[in-house]
């Protein structure tokens, strides 16, 4: 593992030494409220802002769709966490994803992973292909296959690592190099790893996308998304325009909740990751379990790449249960502590039969359960699964 985050750019005084991620998470985008001395962020619900007699906006804000203090501060924090220059916050991860593809032009070609959050191919097939984007889905762990899929008009390679739901690991540096060789960009959906465990810009990615609904918000109570830019670019300016003109923006309170959630992200990720690793090890010894997908287990095909590009392996894992769909449903039916629900990244552990949420086009095995490991004690989680296996 690499040392934890020693070279982050400072976000406060420009001549201060680089700060660590834990410190950035607590302080980035925050300052004492000059009007009241409040330590916690004020919430700016106002949709509109007063103009001076000469028509100017001395505070820089005119209308909340275009810019709002809570959104601006969240964006500053997100950019600092990922080590990028700028971020655009959206009303959901899906709105963030859509903005990236919409910033391309009809006739452009995109390469996307076969194992990926289901919403991403849904956006590509339902909205972008009819609009004129060309899309190829490939096994992103097969660098040669990605290279063979390149076309002269390939503008963008989309990666998600670890992937959903099979925890496949994509080599960010290799895929970014392929995208750049072709004059295109690499976009990394970093929702599962978070900037605490993986910083795609260090490995060559050009944009990072998040569903902030998940770990960044962290409490299963707010929907959001973001696109973060490593460097200034025309493409990012277009994404910014789609945000401000298209209006798929988060509310000030949503921004406030996500910004607050981020303050505890580094310590939450440590616990999610430690507990998931222990649980993955325990699960791999249970006779009812046919397979465990977790990049921290010995023998995982992406283990070496994960060790290189991640600080630790994250809080998500998937298992296959002996006995097929019915056996998998029986385990999910008998848990008490784990909640049967989709989504991930909250403080509470979740269990989900993935094929049925993905629908009839899903290629996910029928005996696969996806687990989001929360912040409960490992012994309680293990006991809950143990009794569900033997119920
Ligand atoms: C949930 C998720 C999304 C979509 O985010 P929403 O906030 O639900 O729109 C995108 N990518 C990944 C990896 C996700 O887990």
mmCIF file of C-alpha atoms and ligand atoms in Angstrom:
data_model
loop_
_atom_site.group_PDB
_atom_site.id
_atom_site.type_symbol
_atom_site.label_atom_id
_atom_site.label_comp_id
_atom_site.label_asym_id
_atom_site.label_seq_id
_atom_site.Cartn_x
_atom_site.Cartn_y
_atom_site.Cartn_z
ATOM 1 C CA UNK A 1 0.000 0.000 0.000
ATOM 2 C CA UNK A 2 1.110 3.511 -0.629
ATOM 3 C CA UNK A 3 1.506 5.947 2.260
ATOM 4 C CA UNK A 4 -1.697 7.745 2.957
ATOM 5 C CA UNK A 5 -2.164 10.881 0.946
ATOM 6 C CA UNK A 6 0.887 12.923 1.878
ATOM 7 C CA UNK A 7 1.006 15.140 -1.177
ATOM 8 C CA UNK A 8 -2.412 16.723 -1.461
ATOM 9 C CA UNK A 9 -2.434 20.355 -2.525
ATOM 10 C CA UNK A 10 -3.234 22.731 0.290
ATOM 11 C CA UNK A 11 -6.642 24.271 -0.064
ATOM 12 C CA UNK A 12 -6.240 27.088 2.424
ATOM 13 C CA UNK A 13 -3.242 29.457 2.439
ATOM 14 C CA UNK A 14 -1.351 29.127 -0.828
ATOM 15 C CA UNK A 15 2.082 28.915 0.834
ATOM 16 C CA UNK A 16 1.090 26.319 3.465
ATOM 17 C CA UNK A 17 2.545 22.785 3.250
ATOM 18 C CA UNK A 18 0.387 20.184 1.453
ATOM 19 C CA UNK A 19 -2.310 18.819 3.706
ATOM 20 C CA UNK A 20 -3.455 15.259 4.212
ATOM 21 C CA UNK A 21 -6.836 13.938 3.125
ATOM 22 C CA UNK A 22 -8.199 13.742 6.685
ATOM 23 C CA UNK A 23 -7.521 17.457 7.098
ATOM 24 C CA UNK A 24 -8.854 18.385 3.674
ATOM 25 C CA UNK A 25 -12.060 16.439 4.394
ATOM 26 C CA UNK A 26 -12.652 18.430 7.576
ATOM 27 C CA UNK A 27 -11.703 21.895 6.290
ATOM 28 C CA UNK A 28 -11.891 22.231 2.492
ATOM 29 C CA UNK A 29 -14.529 24.697 1.313
ATOM 30 C CA UNK A 30 -15.182 25.900 4.869
ATOM 31 C CA UNK A 31 -14.498 29.104 6.702
ATOM 32 C CA UNK A 32 -15.823 30.843 9.789
ATOM 33 C CA UNK A 33 -19.008 32.724 8.914
ATOM 34 C CA UNK A 34 -17.945 36.393 9.023
ATOM 35 C CA UNK A 35 -21.451 37.574 9.930
ATOM 36 C CA UNK A 36 -21.889 35.405 13.048
ATOM 37 C CA UNK A 37 -18.676 33.523 13.828
ATOM 38 C CA UNK A 38 -20.506 30.236 13.226
ATOM 39 C CA UNK A 39 -18.157 27.246 12.927
ATOM 40 C CA UNK A 40 -20.621 25.044 11.023
ATOM 41 C CA UNK A 41 -21.584 26.049 7.493
ATOM 42 C CA UNK A 42 -24.620 28.294 7.167
ATOM 43 C CA UNK A 43 -27.287 26.983 4.786
ATOM 44 C CA UNK A 44 -28.084 29.402 1.943
ATOM 45 C CA UNK A 45 -31.565 28.486 0.761
ATOM 46 C CA UNK A 46 -31.982 31.764 -1.116
ATOM 47 C CA UNK A 47 -32.630 31.211 -4.815
ATOM 48 C CA UNK A 48 -31.695 34.780 -5.712
ATOM 49 C CA UNK A 49 -29.175 37.422 -4.657
ATOM 50 C CA UNK A 50 -29.345 41.217 -4.529
ATOM 51 C CA UNK A 51 -27.745 43.366 -7.221
ATOM 52 C CA UNK A 52 -25.986 46.655 -6.484
ATOM 53 C CA UNK A 53 -27.510 49.870 -7.895
ATOM 54 C CA UNK A 54 -24.985 49.659 -10.725
ATOM 55 C CA UNK A 55 -26.244 46.171 -11.616
ATOM 56 C CA UNK A 56 -23.217 44.275 -10.316
ATOM 57 C CA UNK A 57 -23.194 41.225 -8.020
ATOM 58 C CA UNK A 58 -20.457 41.978 -5.470
ATOM 59 C CA UNK A 59 -20.660 38.517 -3.857
ATOM 60 C CA UNK A 60 -20.549 36.653 -7.168
ATOM 61 C CA UNK A 61 -23.949 34.998 -6.768
ATOM 62 C CA UNK A 62 -27.013 35.871 -8.825
ATOM 63 C CA UNK A 63 -29.316 32.840 -9.035
ATOM 64 C CA UNK A 64 -29.040 29.464 -7.330
ATOM 65 C CA UNK A 65 -29.291 27.311 -10.468
ATOM 66 C CA UNK A 66 -26.194 29.087 -11.750
ATOM 67 C CA UNK A 67 -24.291 29.197 -8.473
ATOM 68 C CA UNK A 68 -25.048 28.844 -4.774
ATOM 69 C CA UNK A 69 -22.678 29.230 -1.814
ATOM 70 C CA UNK A 70 -23.335 25.726 -0.474
ATOM 71 C CA UNK A 71 -22.739 24.191 -3.909
ATOM 72 C CA UNK A 72 -19.610 26.260 -4.509
ATOM 73 C CA UNK A 73 -18.156 25.139 -1.181
ATOM 74 C CA UNK A 74 -18.973 21.499 -1.792
ATOM 75 C CA UNK A 75 -17.353 21.741 -5.241
ATOM 76 C CA UNK A 76 -14.233 23.290 -3.746
ATOM 77 C CA UNK A 77 -14.018 20.426 -1.249
ATOM 78 C CA UNK A 78 -14.555 17.743 -3.929
ATOM 79 C CA UNK A 79 -11.853 19.200 -6.171
ATOM 80 C CA UNK A 80 -9.410 19.345 -3.257
ATOM 81 C CA UNK A 81 -10.124 15.749 -2.191
ATOM 82 C CA UNK A 82 -9.489 14.332 -5.659
ATOM 83 C CA UNK A 83 -6.515 16.614 -6.329
ATOM 84 C CA UNK A 84 -8.305 18.270 -9.264
ATOM 85 C CA UNK A 85 -8.812 21.891 -10.267
ATOM 86 C CA UNK A 86 -12.591 22.124 -10.414
ATOM 87 C CA UNK A 87 -15.758 20.184 -9.663
ATOM 88 C CA UNK A 88 -19.358 20.403 -10.850
ATOM 89 C CA UNK A 89 -22.002 19.081 -8.440
ATOM 90 C CA UNK A 90 -25.172 17.506 -9.817
ATOM 91 C CA UNK A 91 -28.509 16.362 -8.414
ATOM 92 C CA UNK A 92 -27.465 12.684 -8.733
ATOM 93 C CA UNK A 93 -24.596 10.515 -9.873
ATOM 94 C CA UNK A 94 -26.644 9.726 -12.972
ATOM 95 C CA UNK A 95 -27.017 13.423 -13.859
ATOM 96 C CA UNK A 96 -23.229 13.762 -13.481
ATOM 97 C CA UNK A 97 -22.659 10.750 -15.771
ATOM 98 C CA UNK A 98 -25.099 12.090 -18.358
ATOM 99 C CA UNK A 99 -23.382 15.498 -18.420
ATOM 100 C CA UNK A 100 -20.044 13.896 -19.327
ATOM 101 C CA UNK A 101 -21.468 12.049 -22.338
ATOM 102 C CA UNK A 102 -23.583 15.038 -23.384
ATOM 103 C CA UNK A 103 -20.415 17.134 -23.521
ATOM 104 C CA UNK A 104 -19.259 14.931 -26.413
ATOM 105 C CA UNK A 105 -20.634 15.327 -29.940
ATOM 106 C CA UNK A 106 -22.860 13.009 -31.996
ATOM 107 C CA UNK A 107 -20.576 10.723 -33.994
ATOM 108 C CA UNK A 108 -18.024 10.416 -31.187
ATOM 109 C CA UNK A 109 -17.147 6.928 -29.967
ATOM 110 C CA UNK A 110 -17.093 5.828 -26.322
ATOM 111 C CA UNK A 111 -15.690 2.637 -24.798
ATOM 112 C CA UNK A 112 -17.426 1.505 -21.606
ATOM 113 C CA UNK A 113 -17.029 -1.528 -19.306
ATOM 114 C CA UNK A 114 -19.189 -4.645 -19.418
ATOM 115 C CA UNK A 115 -19.140 -4.896 -15.619
ATOM 116 C CA UNK A 116 -20.387 -1.494 -14.505
ATOM 117 C CA UNK A 117 -23.119 0.243 -12.526
ATOM 118 C CA UNK A 118 -26.311 -0.641 -14.495
ATOM 119 C CA UNK A 119 -27.383 2.981 -14.835
ATOM 120 C CA UNK A 120 -24.351 3.837 -16.973
ATOM 121 C CA UNK A 121 -25.173 1.543 -19.935
ATOM 122 C CA UNK A 122 -28.836 2.490 -19.471
ATOM 123 C CA UNK A 123 -27.923 6.153 -20.001
ATOM 124 C CA UNK A 124 -25.749 5.274 -23.004
ATOM 125 C CA UNK A 125 -28.295 2.986 -24.679
ATOM 126 C CA UNK A 126 -31.476 4.925 -23.896
ATOM 127 C CA UNK A 127 -30.316 8.522 -24.317
ATOM 128 C CA UNK A 128 -26.913 8.789 -25.990
ATOM 129 C CA UNK A 129 -26.976 6.114 -28.715
ATOM 130 C CA UNK A 130 -30.221 7.495 -30.228
ATOM 131 C CA UNK A 131 -28.557 10.943 -30.066
ATOM 132 C CA UNK A 132 -25.649 9.670 -32.171
ATOM 133 C CA UNK A 133 -22.935 8.504 -29.785
ATOM 134 C CA UNK A 134 -21.218 5.254 -30.778
ATOM 135 C CA UNK A 135 -20.617 2.903 -27.851
ATOM 136 C CA UNK A 136 -18.585 -0.285 -27.427
ATOM 137 C CA UNK A 137 -18.783 -2.321 -24.226
ATOM 138 C CA UNK A 138 -15.643 -4.309 -23.378
ATOM 139 C CA UNK A 139 -14.062 -6.275 -20.564
ATOM 140 C CA UNK A 140 -12.070 -3.411 -18.997
ATOM 141 C CA UNK A 141 -9.687 -5.835 -17.264
ATOM 142 C CA UNK A 142 -8.510 -6.943 -20.729
ATOM 143 C CA UNK A 143 -6.241 -4.088 -21.859
ATOM 144 C CA UNK A 144 -5.676 -5.738 -25.260
ATOM 145 C CA UNK A 145 -9.422 -5.922 -25.855
ATOM 146 C CA UNK A 146 -9.747 -2.233 -25.006
ATOM 147 C CA UNK A 147 -6.897 -1.410 -27.411
ATOM 148 C CA UNK A 148 -8.630 -3.380 -30.169
ATOM 149 C CA UNK A 149 -11.856 -1.438 -29.568
ATOM 150 C CA UNK A 150 -10.228 1.942 -30.226
ATOM 151 C CA UNK A 151 -11.480 3.766 -33.329
ATOM 152 C CA UNK A 152 -10.202 6.992 -34.881
ATOM 153 C CA UNK A 153 -13.217 8.758 -33.320
ATOM 154 C CA UNK A 154 -12.830 7.267 -29.815
ATOM 155 C CA UNK A 155 -13.081 10.326 -27.571
ATOM 156 C CA UNK A 156 -13.639 8.767 -24.189
ATOM 157 C CA UNK A 157 -12.993 5.580 -22.222
ATOM 158 C CA UNK A 158 -15.227 5.147 -19.173
ATOM 159 C CA UNK A 159 -13.934 3.035 -16.312
ATOM 160 C CA UNK A 160 -15.315 2.043 -12.921
ATOM 161 C CA UNK A 161 -12.956 0.382 -10.470
ATOM 162 C CA UNK A 162 -13.693 -1.609 -8.361
ATOM 163 C CA UNK A 163 -16.621 -2.466 -10.633
ATOM 164 C CA UNK A 164 -20.217 -3.228 -9.879
ATOM 165 C CA UNK A 165 -21.102 -5.925 -8.932
ATOM 166 C CA UNK A 166 -18.087 -8.178 -9.566
ATOM 167 C CA UNK A 167 -15.372 -6.020 -7.970
ATOM 168 C CA UNK A 168 -13.246 -6.212 -11.098
ATOM 169 C CA UNK A 169 -10.158 -4.015 -11.018
ATOM 170 C CA UNK A 170 -9.270 -1.818 -13.981
ATOM 171 C CA UNK A 171 -5.710 -0.612 -14.458
ATOM 172 C CA UNK A 172 -6.311 3.152 -14.467
ATOM 173 C CA UNK A 173 -2.824 4.011 -15.768
ATOM 174 C CA UNK A 174 -2.934 1.572 -18.689
ATOM 175 C CA UNK A 175 -6.445 2.502 -19.812
ATOM 176 C CA UNK A 176 -5.707 6.239 -19.444
ATOM 177 C CA UNK A 177 -2.589 5.807 -21.602
ATOM 178 C CA UNK A 178 -4.665 4.070 -24.287
ATOM 179 C CA UNK A 179 -7.239 6.883 -24.238
ATOM 180 C CA UNK A 180 -4.515 9.517 -24.510
ATOM 181 C CA UNK A 181 -2.682 7.702 -27.319
ATOM 182 C CA UNK A 182 -5.881 8.090 -29.295
ATOM 183 C CA UNK A 183 -6.298 11.786 -28.390
ATOM 184 C CA UNK A 184 -9.185 11.019 -26.033
ATOM 185 C CA UNK A 185 -9.792 11.094 -22.295
ATOM 186 C CA UNK A 186 -10.276 8.578 -19.500
ATOM 187 C CA UNK A 187 -13.161 9.103 -17.079
ATOM 188 C CA UNK A 188 -13.170 7.131 -13.823
ATOM 189 C CA UNK A 189 -16.315 6.511 -11.806
ATOM 190 C CA UNK A 190 -14.655 6.583 -8.376
ATOM 191 C CA UNK A 191 -17.854 6.059 -6.350
ATOM 192 C CA UNK A 192 -16.850 2.720 -4.815
ATOM 193 C CA UNK A 193 -13.278 3.603 -3.895
ATOM 194 C CA UNK A 194 -13.748 7.288 -2.996
ATOM 195 C CA UNK A 195 -10.760 9.674 -3.109
ATOM 196 C CA UNK A 196 -9.696 8.305 0.270
ATOM 197 C CA UNK A 197 -8.821 4.890 -1.165
ATOM 198 C CA UNK A 198 -8.022 5.785 -4.771
ATOM 199 C CA UNK A 199 -7.091 8.974 -6.604
ATOM 200 C CA UNK A 200 -7.524 8.339 -10.328
ATOM 201 C CA UNK A 201 -5.801 11.607 -11.356
ATOM 202 C CA UNK A 202 -2.517 10.241 -9.995
ATOM 203 C CA UNK A 203 -2.760 7.403 -12.481
ATOM 204 C CA UNK A 204 -3.664 9.465 -15.541
ATOM 205 C CA UNK A 205 -7.454 9.809 -15.496
ATOM 206 C CA UNK A 206 -8.788 13.133 -16.792
ATOM 207 C CA UNK A 207 -12.193 13.310 -15.105
ATOM 208 C CA UNK A 208 -13.579 11.652 -11.998
ATOM 209 C CA UNK A 209 -17.288 11.022 -11.523
ATOM 210 C CA UNK A 210 -19.013 10.293 -8.220
ATOM 211 C CA UNK A 211 -22.390 9.300 -7.031
ATOM 212 C CA UNK A 212 -22.096 11.329 -3.815
ATOM 213 C CA UNK A 213 -25.292 9.521 -2.769
ATOM 214 C CA UNK A 214 -23.025 6.711 -1.604
ATOM 215 C CA UNK A 215 -19.920 7.049 0.612
ATOM 216 C CA UNK A 216 -19.457 10.819 0.331
ATOM 217 C CA UNK A 217 -22.919 11.567 1.713
ATOM 218 C CA UNK A 218 -22.444 8.420 3.758
ATOM 219 C CA UNK A 219 -25.762 8.224 5.610
ATOM 220 C CA UNK A 220 -28.307 7.053 2.984
ATOM 221 C CA UNK A 221 -30.173 10.346 3.237
ATOM 222 C CA UNK A 222 -29.132 12.478 0.269
ATOM 223 C CA UNK A 223 -28.848 12.036 -3.500
ATOM 224 C CA UNK A 224 -26.042 13.718 -5.412
ATOM 225 C CA UNK A 225 -23.318 13.464 -7.992
ATOM 226 C CA UNK A 226 -20.221 15.257 -9.188
ATOM 227 C CA UNK A 227 -17.764 15.552 -12.048
ATOM 228 C CA UNK A 228 -14.232 16.603 -11.102
ATOM 229 C CA UNK A 229 -11.588 17.827 -13.558
ATOM 230 C CA UNK A 230 -7.871 17.137 -13.247
ATOM 231 C CA UNK A 231 -6.988 20.069 -15.513
ATOM 232 C CA UNK A 232 -8.959 22.911 -17.107
ATOM 233 C CA UNK A 233 -10.407 21.837 -20.471
ATOM 234 C CA UNK A 234 -13.009 22.830 -23.033
ATOM 235 C CA UNK A 235 -14.808 19.580 -22.286
ATOM 236 C CA UNK A 236 -15.118 20.471 -18.598
ATOM 237 C CA UNK A 237 -16.376 23.951 -19.529
ATOM 238 C CA UNK A 238 -19.103 22.231 -21.519
ATOM 239 C CA UNK A 239 -19.978 20.032 -18.522
ATOM 240 C CA UNK A 240 -20.157 23.211 -16.422
ATOM 241 C CA UNK A 241 -22.503 24.762 -18.997
ATOM 242 C CA UNK A 242 -24.692 21.643 -18.975
ATOM 243 C CA UNK A 243 -24.847 21.944 -15.177
ATOM 244 C CA UNK A 244 -25.772 25.626 -15.101
ATOM 245 C CA UNK A 245 -27.969 25.811 -18.207
ATOM 246 C CA UNK A 246 -29.410 22.304 -18.053
ATOM 247 C CA UNK A 247 -30.125 22.801 -14.358
ATOM 248 C CA UNK A 248 -29.657 19.246 -13.015
ATOM 249 C CA UNK A 249 -28.269 20.785 -9.849
ATOM 250 C CA UNK A 250 -28.462 19.668 -6.211
ATOM 251 C CA UNK A 251 -30.398 21.760 -3.686
ATOM 252 C CA UNK A 252 -28.413 23.838 -1.174
ATOM 253 C CA UNK A 253 -29.442 21.477 1.630
ATOM 254 C CA UNK A 254 -28.320 18.429 -0.383
ATOM 255 C CA UNK A 255 -24.951 20.128 -0.901
ATOM 256 C CA UNK A 256 -24.778 20.930 2.798
ATOM 257 C CA UNK A 257 -25.477 17.296 3.758
ATOM 258 C CA UNK A 258 -22.880 15.895 1.357
ATOM 259 C CA UNK A 259 -20.295 18.451 2.450
ATOM 260 C CA UNK A 260 -20.965 17.492 6.071
ATOM 261 C CA UNK A 261 -20.781 13.782 5.264
ATOM 262 C CA UNK A 262 -17.352 14.251 3.706
ATOM 263 C CA UNK A 263 -15.919 15.479 7.023
ATOM 264 C CA UNK A 264 -16.005 11.930 8.391
ATOM 265 C CA UNK A 265 -15.275 10.161 5.081
ATOM 266 C CA UNK A 266 -11.628 9.265 5.788
ATOM 267 C CA UNK A 267 -12.399 7.572 9.112
ATOM 268 C CA UNK A 268 -15.536 5.910 7.764
ATOM 269 C CA UNK A 269 -13.648 4.463 4.785
ATOM 270 C CA UNK A 270 -11.017 2.970 7.082
ATOM 271 C CA UNK A 271 -13.687 1.085 9.055
ATOM 272 C CA UNK A 272 -15.752 0.079 5.972
ATOM 273 C CA UNK A 273 -12.598 -1.301 4.401
ATOM 274 C CA UNK A 274 -11.191 -3.103 7.473
ATOM 275 C CA UNK A 275 -14.529 -4.735 8.257
ATOM 276 C CA UNK A 276 -15.163 -5.757 4.634
ATOM 277 C CA UNK A 277 -11.735 -7.391 4.400
ATOM 278 C CA UNK A 278 -12.322 -9.413 7.582
ATOM 279 C CA UNK A 279 -15.808 -10.370 6.463
ATOM 280 C CA UNK A 280 -14.544 -11.390 3.003
ATOM 281 C CA UNK A 281 -11.974 -13.657 4.668
ATOM 282 C CA UNK A 282 -14.626 -15.209 6.903
ATOM 283 C CA UNK A 283 -17.062 -15.634 3.995
ATOM 284 C CA UNK A 284 -14.465 -17.392 1.873
ATOM 285 C CA UNK A 285 -14.346 -20.126 4.556
ATOM 286 C CA UNK A 286 -18.104 -20.740 4.743
ATOM 287 C CA UNK A 287 -19.331 -23.930 3.038
ATOM 288 C CA UNK A 288 -22.516 -22.207 1.767
ATOM 289 C CA UNK A 289 -20.468 -19.661 -0.176
ATOM 290 C CA UNK A 290 -19.429 -20.630 -3.694
ATOM 291 C CA UNK A 291 -17.369 -17.510 -4.465
ATOM 292 C CA UNK A 292 -16.378 -14.234 -2.823
ATOM 293 C CA UNK A 293 -15.566 -11.181 -4.926
ATOM 294 C CA UNK A 294 -13.257 -8.873 -2.986
ATOM 295 C CA UNK A 295 -9.994 -7.427 -4.335
ATOM 296 C CA UNK A 296 -8.238 -7.847 -0.978
ATOM 297 C CA UNK A 297 -8.554 -11.651 -0.995
ATOM 298 C CA UNK A 298 -5.583 -13.744 -2.146
ATOM 299 C CA UNK A 299 -6.015 -14.923 -5.703
ATOM 300 C CA UNK A 300 -8.232 -12.044 -6.828
ATOM 301 C CA UNK A 301 -7.225 -11.474 -10.489
ATOM 302 C CA UNK A 302 -7.005 -7.701 -9.938
ATOM 303 C CA UNK A 303 -5.291 -7.931 -6.547
ATOM 304 C CA UNK A 304 -1.874 -6.673 -7.671
ATOM 305 C CA UNK A 305 -3.321 -3.679 -9.538
ATOM 306 C CA UNK A 306 -5.619 -2.905 -6.607
ATOM 307 C CA UNK A 307 -2.669 -2.982 -4.215
ATOM 308 C CA UNK A 308 -0.843 -0.554 -6.481
ATOM 309 C CA UNK A 309 -3.638 1.950 -7.103
ATOM 310 C CA UNK A 310 -5.731 1.710 -3.901
ATOM 311 C CA UNK A 311 -4.923 2.434 -0.242
ATOM 312 C CA UNK A 312 -7.198 -0.412 0.831
ATOM 313 C CA UNK A 313 -9.929 -2.416 -0.865
ATOM 314 C CA UNK A 314 -13.161 -0.711 0.136
ATOM 315 C CA UNK A 315 -16.419 -1.643 1.800
ATOM 316 C CA UNK A 316 -18.176 -3.524 -1.020
ATOM 317 C CA UNK A 317 -18.144 -7.242 -1.702
ATOM 318 C CA UNK A 318 -20.229 -9.770 -3.596
ATOM 319 C CA UNK A 319 -20.788 -13.453 -2.899
ATOM 320 C CA UNK A 320 -22.255 -16.354 -4.808
ATOM 321 C CA UNK A 321 -24.291 -18.849 -2.783
ATOM 322 C CA UNK A 322 -24.326 -22.612 -3.458
ATOM 323 C CA UNK A 323 -27.792 -23.674 -4.593
ATOM 324 C CA UNK A 324 -28.656 -20.931 -7.080
ATOM 325 C CA UNK A 325 -31.236 -18.171 -6.976
ATOM 326 C CA UNK A 326 -33.456 -19.701 -4.278
ATOM 327 C CA UNK A 327 -30.554 -20.257 -1.906
ATOM 328 C CA UNK A 328 -29.366 -16.668 -2.427
ATOM 329 C CA UNK A 329 -32.874 -15.337 -1.777
ATOM 330 C CA UNK A 330 -33.103 -17.495 1.372
ATOM 331 C CA UNK A 331 -29.926 -15.942 2.800
ATOM 332 C CA UNK A 332 -31.185 -12.419 2.067
ATOM 333 C CA UNK A 333 -34.571 -13.340 3.576
ATOM 334 C CA UNK A 334 -33.058 -14.478 6.883
ATOM 335 C CA UNK A 335 -30.695 -11.625 7.752
ATOM 336 C CA UNK A 336 -31.750 -9.330 10.586
ATOM 337 C CA UNK A 337 -28.996 -6.747 10.915
ATOM 338 C CA UNK A 338 -28.230 -6.384 7.205
ATOM 339 C CA UNK A 339 -31.043 -4.509 5.488
ATOM 340 C CA UNK A 340 -32.417 -5.803 2.173
ATOM 341 C CA UNK A 341 -31.986 -2.752 -0.019
ATOM 342 C CA UNK A 342 -30.136 -1.450 -3.016
ATOM 343 C CA UNK A 343 -27.530 1.335 -2.864
ATOM 344 C CA UNK A 344 -24.381 1.391 -0.767
ATOM 345 C CA UNK A 345 -21.962 3.477 1.232
ATOM 346 C CA UNK A 346 -24.162 4.233 4.243
ATOM 347 C CA UNK A 347 -23.430 3.550 7.901
ATOM 348 C CA UNK A 348 -25.790 0.536 7.861
ATOM 349 C CA UNK A 349 -24.939 -2.738 6.108
ATOM 350 C CA UNK A 350 -27.068 -3.664 3.104
ATOM 351 C CA UNK A 351 -27.614 -6.921 1.226
ATOM 352 C CA UNK A 352 -29.051 -7.136 -2.243
ATOM 353 C CA UNK A 353 -29.960 -9.753 -4.847
ATOM 354 C CA UNK A 354 -28.327 -7.918 -7.703
ATOM 355 C CA UNK A 355 -29.750 -9.712 -10.770
ATOM 356 C CA UNK A 356 -33.318 -8.856 -9.805
ATOM 357 C CA UNK A 357 -32.565 -5.144 -9.338
ATOM 358 C CA UNK A 358 -30.698 -5.023 -12.650
ATOM 359 C CA UNK A 359 -33.681 -6.519 -14.491
ATOM 360 C CA UNK A 360 -34.077 -8.924 -17.402
ATOM 361 C CA UNK A 361 -31.003 -7.725 -19.335
ATOM 362 C CA UNK A 362 -28.728 -8.398 -16.342
ATOM 363 C CA UNK A 363 -25.779 -10.723 -16.871
ATOM 364 C CA UNK A 364 -25.216 -10.999 -13.111
ATOM 365 C CA UNK A 365 -25.374 -14.581 -11.775
ATOM 366 C CA UNK A 366 -28.699 -15.444 -10.137
ATOM 367 C CA UNK A 367 -26.960 -16.668 -6.983
ATOM 368 C CA UNK A 368 -25.035 -13.414 -6.441
ATOM 369 C CA UNK A 369 -25.644 -11.216 -3.404
ATOM 370 C CA UNK A 370 -24.001 -7.820 -3.142
ATOM 371 C CA UNK A 371 -23.077 -6.559 0.324
ATOM 372 C CA UNK A 372 -22.405 -2.983 1.375
ATOM 373 C CA UNK A 373 -20.514 -3.261 4.646
ATOM 374 C CA UNK A 374 -21.517 -0.547 7.105
ATOM 375 C CA UNK A 375 -20.000 0.604 10.357
ATOM 376 C CA UNK A 376 -21.456 -2.068 12.669
ATOM 377 C CA UNK A 377 -19.129 -4.337 14.655
ATOM 378 C CA UNK A 378 -17.628 -7.176 12.618
ATOM 379 C CA UNK A 379 -18.773 -9.788 15.169
ATOM 380 C CA UNK A 380 -22.405 -8.702 14.855
ATOM 381 C CA UNK A 381 -22.271 -8.758 11.053
ATOM 382 C CA UNK A 382 -20.634 -12.192 11.029
ATOM 383 C CA UNK A 383 -23.191 -13.546 13.510
ATOM 384 C CA UNK A 384 -26.056 -12.228 11.381
ATOM 385 C CA UNK A 385 -24.768 -13.891 8.200
ATOM 386 C CA UNK A 386 -23.926 -17.080 10.110
ATOM 387 C CA UNK A 387 -27.494 -17.485 11.364
ATOM 388 C CA UNK A 388 -28.888 -16.610 7.917
ATOM 389 C CA UNK A 389 -26.718 -19.303 6.296
ATOM 390 C CA UNK A 390 -27.936 -21.966 8.699
ATOM 391 C CA UNK A 391 -31.581 -20.847 8.871
HETATM 392 C C1 LIG B 1 -25.195 4.665 -7.507
HETATM 393 C C2 LIG B 1 -24.133 4.762 -8.536
HETATM 394 C C3 LIG B 1 -24.266 5.636 -9.625
HETATM 395 C C4 LIG B 1 -25.511 6.463 -9.866
HETATM 396 O O1 LIG B 1 -25.702 7.410 -8.877
HETATM 397 P P1 LIG B 1 -27.144 8.016 -8.454
HETATM 398 O O2 LIG B 1 -26.769 9.004 -7.413
HETATM 399 O O3 LIG B 1 -27.974 6.874 -7.958
HETATM 400 O O4 LIG B 1 -27.741 8.619 -9.676
HETATM 401 C C5 LIG B 1 -23.218 5.695 -10.515
HETATM 402 N N1 LIG B 1 -22.106 4.932 -10.360
HETATM 403 C C6 LIG B 1 -21.962 4.079 -9.339
HETATM 404 C C7 LIG B 1 -20.723 3.249 -9.239
HETATM 405 C C8 LIG B 1 -22.967 3.961 -8.388
HETATM 406 O O5 LIG B 1 -22.824 3.094 -7.368
#
